[in-house]
Amino acid sequence: MRQVQIKDTLTGRLTTLDPEEKVGIYACGPTVYSRIHIGNARPYVVFSLLTRFLRDEGYPTKLVVNITDINDKIYDAAREAGEPSAEFAARMTRAYFEDTDRLALGRPDAEPSATETIGEILELIAELIDTGHAYESGGDVYFKVRSFRPYGKLSNRRTEEMDQGEESGMASLKQGPLDFALWKAHKEDEDTSWESPWGPGRPGWHIECSAMAEAELGASFAIHGGGSDLVFPHHENEIAQSEAAGRPFARIWMHNGMIETDTAKMSKSEGNIFQLSEALDRYGREAVVDYLISGHYRQPLAFGVEQMEQAAARVERLRNFFREHPAAAGGAAGAAPTVRVPANTRGSTPRWSTTRT
């Protein structure tokens, strides 16, 4: 078993995986308020292929990718579609499975959803209240950021840069401006809610992942991953919640770079999305996967027609090579074998580093 080192966002150093322990990987998955775009697919591909690589190297590995199916964006999108939010989220979840299945990388070992983890979420919130790290206010529950002294250690942001991005109406309920919601009281325009000790409502975004990660991987696990846009506030808040409740949580934080169009991150709010399903229809799954690993996983990746056509050309060259040299692929003469695409690309020859990631 070879040594594998991963760049840890928290420490900024290469951290060595322990070959004696099972490698638990929790990668933040989609919020299902629309079909996923090709940028959403990058972490899915990166962490799926990381899992394959580690297993090939002899590391017992479990990959968990969650689904956020309770969120303000889902309520908004469902109202716009004229559909109950639970049905809308279920439909978008099915679309997510269909789109990512087409990548032919297999499914994660576990794909928990927030709606399936309400009990664990409520237990974690109650613990944080009991230990003085959270408080109820007007039916909401907030995490008391000032109670957790290491807050900010992942993102290294100044206090004035720590905007939680929550609704402005919450400010009057908070004890401190940096505090963030663990539980949100039910609103009249929301068509779902769950009972809690603080009244009907729903969980905040950040507490969902802390609860799902622990439910699937235990209180301590090897790798927490996701896009670099999640470092703050999402992953910063996950650390605060879990560690304040006495959990050691993730040992390594691993973040992939964003997909960018004209130097702007691909996102629905920017209006520059390119759906994964559209890319698969137009270019095929091999070209999509090749594109998504065509640069170092930590770096941003430019997206456009030119980049996708280059990926398609690289795949075609591989196909032609294996047609001409079938023994190299273990196939019969004249066959067009399925190309197993590796997880990182440097220059023109894609390959995983066997020692450093």
Short mmCIF file of N, CA and C in Angstrom, two decimals, residues 42 45-46 49 288-296 301 341-346 350:
data_model
loop_
_atom_site.label_atom_id
_atom_site.label_comp_id
_atom_site.label_asym_id
_atom_site.label_seq_id
_atom_site.Cartn_x
_atom_site.Cartn_y
_atom_site.Cartn_z
N ARG A 42 -18.38 18.64 -11.04
CA ARG A 42 -16.95 18.49 -10.79
C ARG A 42 -16.65 17.80 -9.46
N VAL A 45 -17.39 14.06 -9.72
CA VAL A 45 -16.37 13.32 -10.46
C VAL A 45 -15.08 13.22 -9.64
N VAL A 46 -14.64 14.32 -9.06
CA VAL A 46 -13.39 14.32 -8.30
C VAL A 46 -13.43 13.31 -7.17
N LEU A 49 -13.76 9.55 -8.32
CA LEU A 49 -12.51 9.00 -8.81
C LEU A 49 -11.45 8.90 -7.71
N VAL A 288 -17.10 14.68 -21.22
CA VAL A 288 -17.45 15.47 -20.03
C VAL A 288 -16.51 15.13 -18.88
N VAL A 289 -16.28 13.83 -18.64
CA VAL A 289 -15.39 13.44 -17.56
C VAL A 289 -13.96 13.92 -17.85
N ASP A 290 -13.52 13.74 -19.09
CA ASP A 290 -12.18 14.21 -19.47
C ASP A 290 -12.04 15.70 -19.20
N TYR A 291 -13.05 16.48 -19.57
CA TYR A 291 -12.98 17.93 -19.33
C TYR A 291 -12.87 18.23 -17.84
N LEU A 292 -13.68 17.55 -17.03
CA LEU A 292 -13.74 17.86 -15.60
C LEU A 292 -12.46 17.51 -14.87
N ILE A 293 -11.61 16.65 -15.45
CA ILE A 293 -10.33 16.33 -14.81
C ILE A 293 -9.15 16.87 -15.62
N SER A 294 -9.42 17.83 -16.49
CA SER A 294 -8.36 18.33 -17.38
C SER A 294 -7.45 19.37 -16.74
N GLY A 295 -7.70 19.72 -15.49
CA GLY A 295 -6.82 20.60 -14.74
C GLY A 295 -6.71 20.08 -13.33
N HIS A 296 -5.73 20.56 -12.58
CA HIS A 296 -5.59 20.12 -11.19
C HIS A 296 -6.88 20.40 -10.44
N LEU A 301 -11.40 25.95 -13.35
CA LEU A 301 -11.36 25.34 -14.67
C LEU A 301 -12.22 26.18 -15.60
N VAL A 341 -11.33 6.70 -17.22
CA VAL A 341 -10.69 8.02 -17.13
C VAL A 341 -10.15 8.22 -15.73
N PRO A 342 -8.87 8.57 -15.58
CA PRO A 342 -8.30 8.79 -14.26
C PRO A 342 -8.76 10.12 -13.67
N ALA A 343 -8.30 10.38 -12.43
CA ALA A 343 -8.90 11.47 -11.67
C ALA A 343 -8.16 12.77 -11.69
N ASN A 344 -7.05 12.86 -12.33
CA ASN A 344 -6.35 14.14 -12.39
C ASN A 344 -5.60 14.20 -13.72
N THR A 345 -5.40 15.38 -14.24
CA THR A 345 -4.71 15.53 -15.52
C THR A 345 -3.65 16.59 -15.38
N ARG A 346 -2.46 16.26 -15.82
CA ARG A 346 -1.37 17.24 -15.86
C ARG A 346 -0.83 17.23 -17.28
N PRO A 350 -3.21 12.30 -18.71
CA PRO A 350 -3.94 12.29 -17.45
C PRO A 350 -3.46 11.19 -16.53
#
